[in-house]
Amino acid sequence: MKQSFIRWYEKNEYLKAFMYLMQDLPPEEQYELAIDIIIKSSSLTDRDYTKLIREISDFNPKGFKRWYDKNPNIHVAIESLRDLTEEQREEVVREFTDKIIESSKVKLEDVET
């Protein structure tokens, strides 16, 4: 019998949904969003984001398998969410989910006109 592994972000339904939203974005948009998440996360934890990037990248294995590991900035953004409190993480997820939805609305309006 195959055992199912639940990742840390799959334990929260909103964070899990956000991860699916982000995964479906074009790579350029993922990258831009990742930079914003890193900056926002580091401001919430009062950490220098360049130091945050260095710290996270120093402790990562070479053979990444997750979709967000393919781009170092996206990887750092997702890992930075892990360091936030539940309330801070909820704030970031809500803010960036709204940005993704708003961006999608603008694109849809552009296609319709």
JSON list of C-alpha atoms in Angstrom, two decimals:
[
{"chain": "A", "resi": 1, "resn": "MET", "atom": "CA", "xyz": [0.00, 0.00, 0.00]},
{"chain": "A", "resi": 2, "resn": "LYS", "atom": "CA", "xyz": [1.39, 3.38, -1.05]},
{"chain": "A", "resi": 3, "resn": "GLN", "atom": "CA", "xyz": [1.68, 5.92, 1.74]},
{"chain": "A", "resi": 4, "resn": "SER", "atom": "CA", "xyz": [0.64, 9.49, 0.97]},
{"chain": "A", "resi": 5, "resn": "PHE", "atom": "CA", "xyz": [3.06, 12.26, 1.96]},
{"chain": "A", "resi": 6, "resn": "ILE", "atom": "CA", "xyz": [1.58, 15.61, 2.96]},
{"chain": "A", "resi": 7, "resn": "ARG", "atom": "CA", "xyz": [3.84, 18.62, 2.48]},
{"chain": "A", "resi": 8, "resn": "TRP", "atom": "CA", "xyz": [3.86, 21.41, 5.07]},
{"chain": "A", "resi": 9, "resn": "TYR", "atom": "CA", "xyz": [1.88, 23.74, 2.81]},
{"chain": "A", "resi": 10, "resn": "GLU", "atom": "CA", "xyz": [-0.80, 21.13, 2.09]},
{"chain": "A", "resi": 11, "resn": "LYS", "atom": "CA", "xyz": [-1.92, 21.16, 5.73]},
{"chain": "A", "resi": 12, "resn": "ASN", "atom": "CA", "xyz": [-3.60, 24.55, 5.24]},
{"chain": "A", "resi": 13, "resn": "GLU", "atom": "CA", "xyz": [-6.29, 24.63, 2.56]},
{"chain": "A", "resi": 14, "resn": "TYR", "atom": "CA", "xyz": [-5.76, 28.31, 1.68]},
{"chain": "A", "resi": 15, "resn": "LEU", "atom": "CA", "xyz": [-2.01, 27.92, 1.37]},
{"chain": "A", "resi": 16, "resn": "LYS", "atom": "CA", "xyz": [-2.50, 24.77, -0.67]},
{"chain": "A", "resi": 17, "resn": "ALA", "atom": "CA", "xyz": [-4.89, 26.60, -3.03]},
{"chain": "A", "resi": 18, "resn": "PHE", "atom": "CA", "xyz": [-2.42, 29.49, -3.31]},
{"chain": "A", "resi": 19, "resn": "MET", "atom": "CA", "xyz": [0.34, 27.06, -4.26]},
{"chain": "A", "resi": 20, "resn": "TYR", "atom": "CA", "xyz": [-1.85, 25.65, -7.05]},
{"chain": "A", "resi": 21, "resn": "LEU", "atom": "CA", "xyz": [-2.65, 29.17, -8.27]},
{"chain": "A", "resi": 22, "resn": "MET", "atom": "CA", "xyz": [1.01, 30.10, -8.30]},
{"chain": "A", "resi": 23, "resn": "GLN", "atom": "CA", "xyz": [2.04, 26.85, -9.97]},
{"chain": "A", "resi": 24, "resn": "ASP", "atom": "CA", "xyz": [-0.32, 27.57, -12.88]},
{"chain": "A", "resi": 25, "resn": "LEU", "atom": "CA", "xyz": [1.13, 31.02, -13.57]},
{"chain": "A", "resi": 26, "resn": "PRO", "atom": "CA", "xyz": [3.52, 31.56, -16.47]},
{"chain": "A", "resi": 27, "resn": "PRO", "atom": "CA", "xyz": [7.17, 31.37, -15.32]},
{"chain": "A", "resi": 28, "resn": "GLU", "atom": "CA", "xyz": [7.74, 35.13, -15.68]},
{"chain": "A", "resi": 29, "resn": "GLU", "atom": "CA", "xyz": [4.78, 35.87, -13.41]},
{"chain": "A", "resi": 30, "resn": "GLN", "atom": "CA", "xyz": [5.90, 33.24, -10.91]},
{"chain": "A", "resi": 31, "resn": "TYR", "atom": "CA", "xyz": [9.30, 34.91, -10.80]},
{"chain": "A", "resi": 32, "resn": "GLU", "atom": "CA", "xyz": [7.88, 38.42, -10.28]},
{"chain": "A", "resi": 33, "resn": "LEU", "atom": "CA", "xyz": [5.49, 37.20, -7.59]},
{"chain": "A", "resi": 34, "resn": "ALA", "atom": "CA", "xyz": [8.32, 35.32, -5.88]},
{"chain": "A", "resi": 35, "resn": "ILE", "atom": "CA", "xyz": [10.41, 38.47, -5.56]},
{"chain": "A", "resi": 36, "resn": "ASP", "atom": "CA", "xyz": [7.44, 40.31, -4.03]},
{"chain": "A", "resi": 37, "resn": "ILE", "atom": "CA", "xyz": [6.80, 37.43, -1.60]},
{"chain": "A", "resi": 38, "resn": "ILE", "atom": "CA", "xyz": [10.44, 37.41, -0.51]},
{"chain": "A", "resi": 39, "resn": "ILE", "atom": "CA", "xyz": [10.37, 41.14, 0.16]},
{"chain": "A", "resi": 40, "resn": "LYS", "atom": "CA", "xyz": [7.02, 40.96, 1.98]},
{"chain": "A", "resi": 41, "resn": "SER", "atom": "CA", "xyz": [8.04, 37.93, 4.07]},
{"chain": "A", "resi": 42, "resn": "SER", "atom": "CA", "xyz": [11.33, 39.48, 5.08]},
{"chain": "A", "resi": 43, "resn": "SER", "atom": "CA", "xyz": [9.58, 42.72, 6.08]},
{"chain": "A", "resi": 44, "resn": "LEU", "atom": "CA", "xyz": [7.15, 40.79, 8.28]},
{"chain": "A", "resi": 45, "resn": "THR", "atom": "CA", "xyz": [9.99, 38.97, 10.02]},
{"chain": "A", "resi": 46, "resn": "ASP", "atom": "CA", "xyz": [12.22, 42.05, 10.03]},
{"chain": "A", "resi": 47, "resn": "ARG", "atom": "CA", "xyz": [14.96, 40.16, 8.20]},
{"chain": "A", "resi": 48, "resn": "ASP", "atom": "CA", "xyz": [17.21, 41.34, 5.41]},
{"chain": "A", "resi": 49, "resn": "TYR", "atom": "CA", "xyz": [15.89, 39.60, 2.30]},
{"chain": "A", "resi": 50, "resn": "THR", "atom": "CA", "xyz": [19.36, 39.17, 0.78]},
{"chain": "A", "resi": 51, "resn": "LYS", "atom": "CA", "xyz": [20.42, 37.41, 3.97]},
{"chain": "A", "resi": 52, "resn": "LEU", "atom": "CA", "xyz": [17.23, 35.35, 3.83]},
{"chain": "A", "resi": 53, "resn": "ILE", "atom": "CA", "xyz": [18.03, 34.24, 0.27]},
{"chain": "A", "resi": 54, "resn": "ARG", "atom": "CA", "xyz": [21.57, 33.29, 1.30]},
{"chain": "A", "resi": 55, "resn": "GLU", "atom": "CA", "xyz": [20.42, 31.37, 4.40]},
{"chain": "A", "resi": 56, "resn": "ILE", "atom": "CA", "xyz": [17.77, 29.37, 2.57]},
{"chain": "A", "resi": 57, "resn": "SER", "atom": "CA", "xyz": [19.96, 28.55, -0.42]},
{"chain": "A", "resi": 58, "resn": "ASP", "atom": "CA", "xyz": [22.83, 27.41, 1.84]},
{"chain": "A", "resi": 59, "resn": "PHE", "atom": "CA", "xyz": [20.73, 24.64, 3.37]},
{"chain": "A", "resi": 60, "resn": "ASN", "atom": "CA", "xyz": [19.08, 23.16, 0.29]},
{"chain": "A", "resi": 61, "resn": "PRO", "atom": "CA", "xyz": [19.90, 19.81, -1.27]},
{"chain": "A", "resi": 62, "resn": "LYS", "atom": "CA", "xyz": [21.07, 19.77, -4.88]},
{"chain": "A", "resi": 63, "resn": "GLY", "atom": "CA", "xyz": [18.40, 17.44, -6.31]},
{"chain": "A", "resi": 64, "resn": "PHE", "atom": "CA", "xyz": [15.19, 19.43, -6.05]},
{"chain": "A", "resi": 65, "resn": "LYS", "atom": "CA", "xyz": [12.04, 17.67, -7.18]},
{"chain": "A", "resi": 66, "resn": "ARG", "atom": "CA", "xyz": [9.21, 20.10, -6.46]},
{"chain": "A", "resi": 67, "resn": "TRP", "atom": "CA", "xyz": [7.83, 22.45, -9.14]},
{"chain": "A", "resi": 68, "resn": "TYR", "atom": "CA", "xyz": [9.00, 25.54, -7.25]},
{"chain": "A", "resi": 69, "resn": "ASP", "atom": "CA", "xyz": [12.56, 24.28, -6.86]},
{"chain": "A", "resi": 70, "resn": "LYS", "atom": "CA", "xyz": [13.33, 24.83, -10.54]},
{"chain": "A", "resi": 71, "resn": "ASN", "atom": "CA", "xyz": [13.77, 28.58, -10.00]},
{"chain": "A", "resi": 72, "resn": "PRO", "atom": "CA", "xyz": [15.88, 29.66, -7.01]},
{"chain": "A", "resi": 73, "resn": "ASN", "atom": "CA", "xyz": [13.80, 32.79, -6.39]},
{"chain": "A", "resi": 74, "resn": "ILE", "atom": "CA", "xyz": [10.53, 30.88, -6.35]},
{"chain": "A", "resi": 75, "resn": "HIS", "atom": "CA", "xyz": [12.09, 28.30, -4.06]},
{"chain": "A", "resi": 76, "resn": "VAL", "atom": "CA", "xyz": [13.25, 31.01, -1.63]},
{"chain": "A", "resi": 77, "resn": "ALA", "atom": "CA", "xyz": [9.82, 32.67, -1.73]},
{"chain": "A", "resi": 78, "resn": "ILE", "atom": "CA", "xyz": [8.01, 29.45, -0.82]},
{"chain": "A", "resi": 79, "resn": "GLU", "atom": "CA", "xyz": [10.54, 28.56, 1.86]},
{"chain": "A", "resi": 80, "resn": "SER", "atom": "CA", "xyz": [10.26, 32.08, 3.31]},
{"chain": "A", "resi": 81, "resn": "LEU", "atom": "CA", "xyz": [6.55, 31.45, 3.88]},
{"chain": "A", "resi": 82, "resn": "ARG", "atom": "CA", "xyz": [7.48, 28.56, 6.14]},
{"chain": "A", "resi": 83, "resn": "ASP", "atom": "CA", "xyz": [9.25, 30.96, 8.56]},
{"chain": "A", "resi": 84, "resn": "LEU", "atom": "CA", "xyz": [6.17, 33.12, 9.05]},
{"chain": "A", "resi": 85, "resn": "THR", "atom": "CA", "xyz": [3.63, 32.77, 11.81]},
{"chain": "A", "resi": 86, "resn": "GLU", "atom": "CA", "xyz": [0.28, 31.38, 10.77]},
{"chain": "A", "resi": 87, "resn": "GLU", "atom": "CA", "xyz": [-1.23, 34.89, 10.84]},
{"chain": "A", "resi": 88, "resn": "GLN", "atom": "CA", "xyz": [1.60, 36.38, 8.80]},
{"chain": "A", "resi": 89, "resn": "ARG", "atom": "CA", "xyz": [1.40, 33.54, 6.28]},
{"chain": "A", "resi": 90, "resn": "GLU", "atom": "CA", "xyz": [-2.35, 34.07, 5.97]},
{"chain": "A", "resi": 91, "resn": "GLU", "atom": "CA", "xyz": [-1.78, 37.79, 5.34]},
{"chain": "A", "resi": 92, "resn": "VAL", "atom": "CA", "xyz": [0.78, 37.09, 2.60]},
{"chain": "A", "resi": 93, "resn": "VAL", "atom": "CA", "xyz": [-1.33, 34.37, 0.97]},
{"chain": "A", "resi": 94, "resn": "ARG", "atom": "CA", "xyz": [-4.41, 36.61, 0.97]},
{"chain": "A", "resi": 95, "resn": "GLU", "atom": "CA", "xyz": [-2.50, 39.59, -0.45]},
{"chain": "A", "resi": 96, "resn": "PHE", "atom": "CA", "xyz": [-0.83, 37.65, -3.24]},
{"chain": "A", "resi": 97, "resn": "THR", "atom": "CA", "xyz": [-3.92, 35.58, -4.07]},
{"chain": "A", "resi": 98, "resn": "ASP", "atom": "CA", "xyz": [-5.72, 38.90, -4.58]},
{"chain": "A", "resi": 99, "resn": "LYS", "atom": "CA", "xyz": [-2.87, 40.05, -6.86]},
{"chain": "A", "resi": 100, "resn": "ILE", "atom": "CA", "xyz": [-3.08, 36.87, -8.94]},
{"chain": "A", "resi": 101, "resn": "ILE", "atom": "CA", "xyz": [-6.86, 37.16, -9.26]},
{"chain": "A", "resi": 102, "resn": "GLU", "atom": "CA", "xyz": [-6.69, 40.87, -10.13]},
{"chain": "A", "resi": 103, "resn": "SER", "atom": "CA", "xyz": [-4.02, 40.20, -12.75]},
{"chain": "A", "resi": 104, "resn": "SER", "atom": "CA", "xyz": [-6.17, 37.44, -14.25]},
{"chain": "A", "resi": 105, "resn": "LYS", "atom": "CA", "xyz": [-9.16, 39.79, -14.44]},
{"chain": "A", "resi": 106, "resn": "VAL", "atom": "CA", "xyz": [-7.09, 42.42, -16.27]},
{"chain": "A", "resi": 107, "resn": "LYS", "atom": "CA", "xyz": [-5.85, 39.82, -18.77]},
{"chain": "A", "resi": 108, "resn": "LEU", "atom": "CA", "xyz": [-9.38, 38.57, -19.33]},
{"chain": "A", "resi": 109, "resn": "GLU", "atom": "CA", "xyz": [-10.61, 42.11, -19.96]},
{"chain": "A", "resi": 110, "resn": "ASP", "atom": "CA", "xyz": [-7.77, 42.66, -22.44]},
{"chain": "A", "resi": 111, "resn": "VAL", "atom": "CA", "xyz": [-8.76, 39.50, -24.32]},
{"chain": "A", "resi": 112, "resn": "GLU", "atom": "CA", "xyz": [-12.43, 40.48, -24.40]},
{"chain": "A", "resi": 113, "resn": "THR", "atom": "CA", "xyz": [-11.74, 43.95, -25.85]}
]
